[in-house]
Coordinates of C-alpha atoms (C1' of nucleotides) in Angstrom, one line a residue:
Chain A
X1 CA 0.0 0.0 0.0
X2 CA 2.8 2.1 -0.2
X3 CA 2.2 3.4 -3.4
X4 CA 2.9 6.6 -4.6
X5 CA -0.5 8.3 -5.9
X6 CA 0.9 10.1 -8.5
X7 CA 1.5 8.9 -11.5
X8 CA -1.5 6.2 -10.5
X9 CA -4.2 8.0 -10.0
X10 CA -3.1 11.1 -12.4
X11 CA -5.3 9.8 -15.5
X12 CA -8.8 8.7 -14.0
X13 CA -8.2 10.8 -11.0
X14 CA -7.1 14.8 -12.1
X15 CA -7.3 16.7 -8.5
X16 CA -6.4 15.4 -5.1
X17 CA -3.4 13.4 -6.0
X18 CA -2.4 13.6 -2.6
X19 CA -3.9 13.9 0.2
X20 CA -3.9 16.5 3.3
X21 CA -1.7 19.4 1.5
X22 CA -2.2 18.5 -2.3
X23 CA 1.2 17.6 -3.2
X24 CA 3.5 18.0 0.2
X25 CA 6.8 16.4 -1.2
X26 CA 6.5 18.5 -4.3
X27 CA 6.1 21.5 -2.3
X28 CA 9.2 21.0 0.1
X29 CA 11.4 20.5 -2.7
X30 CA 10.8 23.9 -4.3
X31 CA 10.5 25.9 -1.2
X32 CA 13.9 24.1 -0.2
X33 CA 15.1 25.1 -3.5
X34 CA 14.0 28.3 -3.2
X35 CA 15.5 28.7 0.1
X36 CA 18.9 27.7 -1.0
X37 CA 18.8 29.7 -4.3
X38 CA 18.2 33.0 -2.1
X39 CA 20.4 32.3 0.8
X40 CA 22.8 29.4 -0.2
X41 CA 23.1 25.6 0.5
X42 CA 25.6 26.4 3.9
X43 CA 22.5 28.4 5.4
X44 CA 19.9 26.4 4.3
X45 CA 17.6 25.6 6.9
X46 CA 15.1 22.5 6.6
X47 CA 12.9 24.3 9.4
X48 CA 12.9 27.6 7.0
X49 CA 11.9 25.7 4.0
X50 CA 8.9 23.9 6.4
X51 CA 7.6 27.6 7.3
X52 CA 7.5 28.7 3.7
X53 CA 5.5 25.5 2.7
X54 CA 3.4 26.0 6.3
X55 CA 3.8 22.8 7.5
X56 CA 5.4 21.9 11.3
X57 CA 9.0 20.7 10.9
X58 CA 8.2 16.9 11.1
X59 CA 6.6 17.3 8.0
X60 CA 9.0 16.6 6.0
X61 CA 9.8 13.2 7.5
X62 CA 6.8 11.5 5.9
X63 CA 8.3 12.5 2.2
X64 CA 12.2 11.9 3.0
X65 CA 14.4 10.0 4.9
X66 CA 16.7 13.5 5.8
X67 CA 17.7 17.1 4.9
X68 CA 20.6 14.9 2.9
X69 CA 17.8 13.3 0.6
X70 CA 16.2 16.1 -0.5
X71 CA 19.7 17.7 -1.1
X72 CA 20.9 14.9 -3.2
X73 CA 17.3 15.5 -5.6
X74 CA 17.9 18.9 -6.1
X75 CA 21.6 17.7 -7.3
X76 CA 19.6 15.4 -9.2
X77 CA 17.5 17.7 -11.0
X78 CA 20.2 20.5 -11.2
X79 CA 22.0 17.9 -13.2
X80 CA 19.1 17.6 -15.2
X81 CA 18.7 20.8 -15.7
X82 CA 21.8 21.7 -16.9
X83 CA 22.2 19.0 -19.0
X84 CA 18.9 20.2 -21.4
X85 CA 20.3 23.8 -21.4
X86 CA 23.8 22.3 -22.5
X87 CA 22.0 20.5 -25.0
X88 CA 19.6 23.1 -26.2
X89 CA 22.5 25.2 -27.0
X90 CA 25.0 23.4 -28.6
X91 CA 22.0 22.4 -30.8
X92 CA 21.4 25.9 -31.1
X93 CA 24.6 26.7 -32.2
X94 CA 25.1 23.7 -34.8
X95 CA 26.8 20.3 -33.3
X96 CA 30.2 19.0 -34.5
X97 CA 31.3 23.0 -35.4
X98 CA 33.3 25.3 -33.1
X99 CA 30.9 27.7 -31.8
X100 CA 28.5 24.7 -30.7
X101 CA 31.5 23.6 -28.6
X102 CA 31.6 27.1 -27.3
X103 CA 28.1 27.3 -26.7
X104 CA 28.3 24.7 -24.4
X105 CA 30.8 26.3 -22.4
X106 CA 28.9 29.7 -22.4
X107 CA 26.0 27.8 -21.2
X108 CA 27.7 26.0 -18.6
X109 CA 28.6 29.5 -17.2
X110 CA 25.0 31.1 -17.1
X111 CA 23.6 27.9 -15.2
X112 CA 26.3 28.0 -12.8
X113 CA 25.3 32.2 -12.6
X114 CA 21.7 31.7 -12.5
X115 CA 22.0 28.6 -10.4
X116 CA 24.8 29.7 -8.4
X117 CA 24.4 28.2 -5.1
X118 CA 22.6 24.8 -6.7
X119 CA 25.6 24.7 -9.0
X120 CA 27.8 24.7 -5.7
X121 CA 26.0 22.0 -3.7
X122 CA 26.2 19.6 -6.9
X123 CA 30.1 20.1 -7.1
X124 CA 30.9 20.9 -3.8
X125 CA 32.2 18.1 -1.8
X126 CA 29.7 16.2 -0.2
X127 CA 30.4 12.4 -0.5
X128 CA 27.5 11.7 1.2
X129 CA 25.1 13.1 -1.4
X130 CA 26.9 12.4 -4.6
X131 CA 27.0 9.3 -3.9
X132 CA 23.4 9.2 -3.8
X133 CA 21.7 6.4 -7.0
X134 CA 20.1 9.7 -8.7
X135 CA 22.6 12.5 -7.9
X136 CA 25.5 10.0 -8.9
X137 CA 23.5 8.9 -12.5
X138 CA 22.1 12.6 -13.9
X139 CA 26.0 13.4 -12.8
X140 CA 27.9 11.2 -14.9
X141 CA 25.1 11.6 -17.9
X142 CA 25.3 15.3 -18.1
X143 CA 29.0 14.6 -18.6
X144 CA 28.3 11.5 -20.6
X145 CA 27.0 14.2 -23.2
X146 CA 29.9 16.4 -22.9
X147 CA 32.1 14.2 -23.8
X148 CA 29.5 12.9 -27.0
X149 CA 29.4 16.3 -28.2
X150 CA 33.0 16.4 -28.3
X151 CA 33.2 13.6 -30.0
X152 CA 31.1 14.3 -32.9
X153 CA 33.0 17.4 -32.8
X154 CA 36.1 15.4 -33.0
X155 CA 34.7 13.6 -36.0
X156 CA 33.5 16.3 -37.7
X157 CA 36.9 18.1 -38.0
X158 CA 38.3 14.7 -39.0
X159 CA 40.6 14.4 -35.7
X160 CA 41.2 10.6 -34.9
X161 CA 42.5 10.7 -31.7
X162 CA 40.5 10.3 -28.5
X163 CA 37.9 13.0 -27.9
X164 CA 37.4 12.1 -24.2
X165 CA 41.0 13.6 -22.8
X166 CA 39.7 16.9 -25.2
X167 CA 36.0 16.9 -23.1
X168 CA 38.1 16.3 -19.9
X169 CA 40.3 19.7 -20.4
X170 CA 37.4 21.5 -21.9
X171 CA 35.1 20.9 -19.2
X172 CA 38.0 21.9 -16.1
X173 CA 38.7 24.9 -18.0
X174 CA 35.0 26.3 -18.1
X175 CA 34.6 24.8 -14.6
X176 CA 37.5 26.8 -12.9
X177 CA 35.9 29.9 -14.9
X178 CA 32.4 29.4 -13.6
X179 CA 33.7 28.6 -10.0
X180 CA 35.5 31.5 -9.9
X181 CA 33.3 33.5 -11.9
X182 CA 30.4 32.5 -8.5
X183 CA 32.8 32.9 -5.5
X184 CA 33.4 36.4 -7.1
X185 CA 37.4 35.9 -7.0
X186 CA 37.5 37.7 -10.5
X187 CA 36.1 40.4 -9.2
X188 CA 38.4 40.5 -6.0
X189 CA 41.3 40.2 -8.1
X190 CA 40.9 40.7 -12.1
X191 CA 37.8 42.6 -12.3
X192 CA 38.1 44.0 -16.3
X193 CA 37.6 40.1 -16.9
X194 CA 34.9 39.3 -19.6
X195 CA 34.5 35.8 -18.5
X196 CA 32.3 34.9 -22.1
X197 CA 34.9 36.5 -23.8
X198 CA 37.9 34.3 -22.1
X199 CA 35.9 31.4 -23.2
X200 CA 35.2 31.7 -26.8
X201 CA 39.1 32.8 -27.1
X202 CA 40.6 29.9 -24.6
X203 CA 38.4 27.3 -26.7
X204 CA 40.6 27.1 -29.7
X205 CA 43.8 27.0 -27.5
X206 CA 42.0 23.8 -26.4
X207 CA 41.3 22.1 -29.0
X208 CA 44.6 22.9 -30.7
X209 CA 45.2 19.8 -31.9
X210 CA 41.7 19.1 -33.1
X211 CA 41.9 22.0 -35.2
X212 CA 45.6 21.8 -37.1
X213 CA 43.9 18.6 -38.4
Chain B
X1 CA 50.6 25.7 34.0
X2 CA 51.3 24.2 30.9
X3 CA 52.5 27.9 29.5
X4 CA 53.6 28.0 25.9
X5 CA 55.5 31.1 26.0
X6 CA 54.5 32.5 22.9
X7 CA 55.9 35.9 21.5
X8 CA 53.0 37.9 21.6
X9 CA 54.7 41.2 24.4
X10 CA 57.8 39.6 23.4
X11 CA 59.8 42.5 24.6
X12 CA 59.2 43.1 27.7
X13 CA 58.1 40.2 28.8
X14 CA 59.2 37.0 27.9
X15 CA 57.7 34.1 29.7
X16 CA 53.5 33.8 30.0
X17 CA 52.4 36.3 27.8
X18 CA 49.1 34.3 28.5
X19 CA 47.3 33.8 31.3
X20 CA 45.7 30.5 32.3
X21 CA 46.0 28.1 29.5
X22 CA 49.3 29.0 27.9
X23 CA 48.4 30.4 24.9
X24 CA 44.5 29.2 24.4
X25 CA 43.8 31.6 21.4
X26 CA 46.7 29.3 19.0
X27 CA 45.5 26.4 21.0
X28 CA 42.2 27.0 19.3
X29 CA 43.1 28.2 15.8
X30 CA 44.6 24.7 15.4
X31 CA 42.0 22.8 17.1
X32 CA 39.7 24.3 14.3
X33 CA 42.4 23.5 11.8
X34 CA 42.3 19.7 12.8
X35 CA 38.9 19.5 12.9
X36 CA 38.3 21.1 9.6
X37 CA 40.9 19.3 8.1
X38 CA 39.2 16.0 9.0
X39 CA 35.9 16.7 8.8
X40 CA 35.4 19.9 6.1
X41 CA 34.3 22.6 7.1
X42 CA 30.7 21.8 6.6
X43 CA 30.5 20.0 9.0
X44 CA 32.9 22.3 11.3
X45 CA 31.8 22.4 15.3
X46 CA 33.2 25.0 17.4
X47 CA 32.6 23.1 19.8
X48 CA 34.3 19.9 19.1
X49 CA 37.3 22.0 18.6
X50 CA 36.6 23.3 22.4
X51 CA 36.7 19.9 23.4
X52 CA 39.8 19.1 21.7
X53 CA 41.2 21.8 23.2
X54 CA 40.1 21.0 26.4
X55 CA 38.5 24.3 27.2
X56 CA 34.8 25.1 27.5
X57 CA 32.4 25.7 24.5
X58 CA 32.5 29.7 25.8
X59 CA 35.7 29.8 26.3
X60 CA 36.5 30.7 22.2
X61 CA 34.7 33.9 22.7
X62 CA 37.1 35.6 24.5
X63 CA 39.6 35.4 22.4
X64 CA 37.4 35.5 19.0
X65 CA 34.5 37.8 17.5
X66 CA 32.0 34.8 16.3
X67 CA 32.8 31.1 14.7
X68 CA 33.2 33.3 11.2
X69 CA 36.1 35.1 12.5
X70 CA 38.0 31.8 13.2
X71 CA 37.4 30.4 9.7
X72 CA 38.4 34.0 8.5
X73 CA 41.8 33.4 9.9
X74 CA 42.0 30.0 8.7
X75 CA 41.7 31.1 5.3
X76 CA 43.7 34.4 5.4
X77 CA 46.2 31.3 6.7
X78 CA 45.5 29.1 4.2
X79 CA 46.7 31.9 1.3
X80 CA 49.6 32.8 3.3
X81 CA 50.7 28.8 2.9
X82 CA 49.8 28.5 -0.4
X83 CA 51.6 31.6 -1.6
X84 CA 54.7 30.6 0.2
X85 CA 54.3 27.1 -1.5
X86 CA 53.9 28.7 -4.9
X87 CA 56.7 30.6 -4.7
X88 CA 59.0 27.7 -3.5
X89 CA 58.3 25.8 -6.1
X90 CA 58.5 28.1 -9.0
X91 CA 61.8 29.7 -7.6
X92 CA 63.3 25.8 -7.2
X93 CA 61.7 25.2 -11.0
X94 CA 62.9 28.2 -12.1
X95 CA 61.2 31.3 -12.6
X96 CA 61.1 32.7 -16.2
X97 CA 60.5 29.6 -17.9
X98 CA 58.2 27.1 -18.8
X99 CA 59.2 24.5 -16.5
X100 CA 58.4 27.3 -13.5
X101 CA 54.5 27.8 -14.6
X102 CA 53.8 24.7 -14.7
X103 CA 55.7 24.1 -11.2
X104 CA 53.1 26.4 -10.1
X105 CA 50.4 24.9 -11.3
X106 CA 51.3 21.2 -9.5
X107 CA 52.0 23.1 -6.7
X108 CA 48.4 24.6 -6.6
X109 CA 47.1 21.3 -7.2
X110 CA 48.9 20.0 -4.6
X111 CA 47.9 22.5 -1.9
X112 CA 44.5 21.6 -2.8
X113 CA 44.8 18.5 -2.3
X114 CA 46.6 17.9 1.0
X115 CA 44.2 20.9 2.4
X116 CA 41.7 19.9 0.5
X117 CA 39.1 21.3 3.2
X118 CA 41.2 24.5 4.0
X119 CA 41.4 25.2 0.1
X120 CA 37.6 25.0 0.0
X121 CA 36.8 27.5 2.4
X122 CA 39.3 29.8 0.9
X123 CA 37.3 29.0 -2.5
X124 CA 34.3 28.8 -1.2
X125 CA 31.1 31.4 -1.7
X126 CA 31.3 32.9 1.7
X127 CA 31.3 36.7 0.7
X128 CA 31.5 38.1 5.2
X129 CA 34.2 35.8 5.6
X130 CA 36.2 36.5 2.0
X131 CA 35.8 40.0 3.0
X132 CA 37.3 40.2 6.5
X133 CA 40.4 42.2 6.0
X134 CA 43.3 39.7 6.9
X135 CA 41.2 37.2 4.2
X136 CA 40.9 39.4 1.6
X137 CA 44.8 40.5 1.8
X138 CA 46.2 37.4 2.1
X139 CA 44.0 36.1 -1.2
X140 CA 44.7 39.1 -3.8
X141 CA 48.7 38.8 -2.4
X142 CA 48.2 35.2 -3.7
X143 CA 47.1 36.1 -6.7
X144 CA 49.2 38.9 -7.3
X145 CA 52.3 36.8 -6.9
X146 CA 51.1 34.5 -9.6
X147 CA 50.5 37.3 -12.0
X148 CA 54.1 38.4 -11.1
X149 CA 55.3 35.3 -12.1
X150 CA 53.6 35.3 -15.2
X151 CA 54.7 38.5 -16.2
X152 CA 58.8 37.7 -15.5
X153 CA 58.1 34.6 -17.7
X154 CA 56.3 36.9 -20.0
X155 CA 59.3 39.1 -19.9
X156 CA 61.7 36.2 -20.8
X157 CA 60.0 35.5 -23.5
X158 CA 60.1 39.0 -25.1
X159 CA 56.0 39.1 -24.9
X160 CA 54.8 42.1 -24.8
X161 CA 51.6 41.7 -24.4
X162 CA 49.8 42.2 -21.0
X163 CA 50.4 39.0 -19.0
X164 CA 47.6 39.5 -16.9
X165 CA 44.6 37.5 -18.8
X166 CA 47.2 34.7 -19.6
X167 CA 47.6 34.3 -15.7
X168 CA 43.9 34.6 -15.7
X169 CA 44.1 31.9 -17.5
X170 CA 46.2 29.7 -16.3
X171 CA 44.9 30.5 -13.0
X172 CA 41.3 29.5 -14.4
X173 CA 42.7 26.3 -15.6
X174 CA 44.7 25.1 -13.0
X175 CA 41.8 25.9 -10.4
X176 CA 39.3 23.9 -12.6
X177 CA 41.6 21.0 -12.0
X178 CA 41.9 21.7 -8.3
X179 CA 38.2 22.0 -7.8
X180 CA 37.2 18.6 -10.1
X181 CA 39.8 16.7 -8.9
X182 CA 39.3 17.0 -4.7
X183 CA 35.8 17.1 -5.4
X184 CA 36.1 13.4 -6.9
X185 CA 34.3 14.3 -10.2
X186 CA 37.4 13.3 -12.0
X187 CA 37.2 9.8 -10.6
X188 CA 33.4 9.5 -11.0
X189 CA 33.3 10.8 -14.7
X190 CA 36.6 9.9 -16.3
X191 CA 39.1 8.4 -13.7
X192 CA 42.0 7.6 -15.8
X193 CA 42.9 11.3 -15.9
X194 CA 46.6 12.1 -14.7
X195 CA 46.0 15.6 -13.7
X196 CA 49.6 16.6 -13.6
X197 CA 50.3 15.4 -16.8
X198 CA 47.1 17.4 -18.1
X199 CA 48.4 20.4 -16.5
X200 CA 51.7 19.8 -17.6
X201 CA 50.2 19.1 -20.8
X202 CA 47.8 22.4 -21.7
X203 CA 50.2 25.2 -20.2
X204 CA 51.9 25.4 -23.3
X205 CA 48.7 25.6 -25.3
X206 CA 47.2 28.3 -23.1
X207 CA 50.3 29.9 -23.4
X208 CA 50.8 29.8 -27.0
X209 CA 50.5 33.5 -28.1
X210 CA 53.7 34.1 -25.7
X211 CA 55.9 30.6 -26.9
X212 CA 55.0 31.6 -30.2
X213 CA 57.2 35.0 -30.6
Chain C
dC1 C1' 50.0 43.3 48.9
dG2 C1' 45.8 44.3 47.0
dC3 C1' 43.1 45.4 43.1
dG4 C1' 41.6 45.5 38.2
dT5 C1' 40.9 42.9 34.6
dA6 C1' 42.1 39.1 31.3
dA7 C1' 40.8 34.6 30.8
dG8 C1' 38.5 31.1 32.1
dT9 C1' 33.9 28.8 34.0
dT10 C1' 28.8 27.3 34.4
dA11 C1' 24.3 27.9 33.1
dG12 C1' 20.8 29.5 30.1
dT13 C1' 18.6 30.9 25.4
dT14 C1' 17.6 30.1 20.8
dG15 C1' 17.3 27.4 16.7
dC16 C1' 17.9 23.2 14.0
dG17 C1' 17.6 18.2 12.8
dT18 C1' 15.3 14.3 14.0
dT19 C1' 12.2 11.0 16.4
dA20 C1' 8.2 9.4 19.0
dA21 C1' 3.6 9.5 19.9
dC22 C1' -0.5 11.3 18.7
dT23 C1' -4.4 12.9 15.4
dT24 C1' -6.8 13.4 11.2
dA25 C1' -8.7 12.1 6.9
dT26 C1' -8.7 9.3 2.9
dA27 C1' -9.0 5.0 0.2
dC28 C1' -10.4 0.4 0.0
dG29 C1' -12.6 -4.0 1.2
dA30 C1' -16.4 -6.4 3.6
Chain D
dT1 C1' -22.3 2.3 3.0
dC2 C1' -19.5 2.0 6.6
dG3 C1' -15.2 0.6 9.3
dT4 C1' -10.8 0.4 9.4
dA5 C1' -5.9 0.4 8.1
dT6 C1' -2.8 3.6 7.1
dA7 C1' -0.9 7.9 4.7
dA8 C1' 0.0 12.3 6.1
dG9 C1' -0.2 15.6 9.0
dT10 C1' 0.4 17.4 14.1
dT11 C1' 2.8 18.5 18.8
dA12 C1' 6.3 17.6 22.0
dA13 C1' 10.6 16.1 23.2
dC14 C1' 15.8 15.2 22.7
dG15 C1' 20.5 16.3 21.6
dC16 C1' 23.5 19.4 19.9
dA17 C1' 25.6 23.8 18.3
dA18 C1' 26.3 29.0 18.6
dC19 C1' 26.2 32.4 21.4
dT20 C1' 25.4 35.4 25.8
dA21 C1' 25.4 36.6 30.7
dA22 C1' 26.9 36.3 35.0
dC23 C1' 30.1 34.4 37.9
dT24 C1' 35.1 32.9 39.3
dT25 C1' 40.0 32.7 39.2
dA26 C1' 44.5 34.3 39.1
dC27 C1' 48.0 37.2 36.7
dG28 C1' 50.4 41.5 36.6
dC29 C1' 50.9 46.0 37.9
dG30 C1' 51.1 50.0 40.9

DNA sequence: CGCGTAAGTTAGTTGCGTTAACTTATACGA
DNA sequence: TCGTATAAGTTAACGCAACTAACTTACGCG
């Protein structure tokens, strides 16, 4: 009996697909995301997230085992997330060519902006939760595509070494960018920095010896 | 009395500069070190660092503003190490040449790793600690030693172009390494990469404008 | 030698995560 | 149709951490 009333009931059954609140788990999850988009994963508060919902503090506890689980979804689903918009855009900007390549990295910037403090908690180091079945799988997918779109970039420009060393430098270049791009060390420290423009210039120094072939 | 006999009046007097415990304020500062060290800062107690200490869980605030002040010195400490290891190693590798960028870079990596929970709260998005005044010194001097560097190499090389973005650069580069690899992501997504070799390996590319005159 | 105060203490407040025990209301079977 | 098992909420309590207040100790100085 411990089914899960949503997907069941949703065709014959349209409202009420959950009982007391409407949809309780559903509802925790986006105030707790909303919490830690304003004020950061290190101050997020479990309790705060219960008083936005208005529910009592136990609440959550019928939904999720701990504060960890509902953590390791949001990784989830910011994985998710940033995987479509990495797609969308390197569709956008035509796959297997040079500026779909960039695209992807400008992309990977503006979620890590927009979503600055979800983009922390999914690479900051938390064992615990990236570790968790669904944090651990959207993880290694969104990178799974990374490294396809390099590849197709690879054998577009007729390059027949291994695109996968390529993704790897690609993606820890545009990740040291958008980390420090978030913890505002450019600013600190190299504030005339047009992070988009580092990007689309560093890109071909990258894929140097993809592009002599 | 278990005194320590710190310098702190040094002149005039030379023996107890501090009163009961020895010196309970240094005591402390390395307790929280220890503790951070082994458990991340996350999950950082003041008061388990008390207890280590062997003090009371009030006992800190005597000698310290808040918890935030501690970490603050911790990570004005933790650029003071890290710029001191930087410049060891690109001095022994020899500064001016290839060889001494990319010393820096493994040394960065390096730092990263063996205080891999230190290096994350200096990296961290913690804006009131990053902008306590000892913090905020101790990080742009880091910085502004590797630009240095990069601009006496930039300078052997008869480049006279601005050296600055390529440090940006490199600094970008080297941190996305630093920040993938203590994170795990490297070993979860593609864990045959031999990060010193890949560092080792792209220098000379993002530094091709300069190697190239 | 006595006093001021630096440097500790204990005890109390608040807030969070979590659990236990209780209550409510819904879905399903007799 | 109704009764009941149970899903989904509640309140109340526990332990722990950060911090504060009020008290105590003992060093160092005049």
């Amino acid at each position: 009996m411990t089914e899960k009333t949503e997907s069941q009931h949703t065709a014959d059954k349209i409202t009420k697909t959950a009982f007391h609140h409407g949809d309780l788990k559903e509802a925790l999850l986006h105030a707790c995301y909303l919490v830690i988009s304003e004020q950061g994963a290190e101050h997020f508060s479990l309790a705060d997230a219960c008083r936005r919902a208005g529910v009592s503090t136990a609440a959550p506890y019928k939904h999720f085992r701990d504060r960890d689980e509902i953590l390791a979804i949001l990784i989830a689903r910011g994985f998710e997330m940033m995987t479509e918009q990495l797609q969308a855009r390197v569709t956008e900007a035509g796959r297997g060519t040079l500026p779909g390549i960039v695209a992807m990295g400008h992309a990977y910037i503006e979620f890590a902006v927009t979503e600055q403090h979800i983009f922390r908690l999914m690479f900051g180091r938390n064992p615990e939760l990236k570790q968790e079945a669904r944090a651990l799988k959207s993880g290694t997918d969104c990178f799974t595509n990374v490294i396809e779109e390099v590849a197709i970039f690879c054998a577009a420009q007729e390059y027949t070494g291994d695109p996968k060393p390529l993704a790897v430098r690609l993606w820890t270049f545009v990740h040291g960018v958008a980390c420090l791009q978030i913890d505002e060390d450019y600013d600190v420290v190299a504030p005339e920095t047009d992070v988009m423009a580092m990007i689309a210039a560093t890109t071909p120094n990258l894929l140097a010896d993809v592009l002599q072939s």
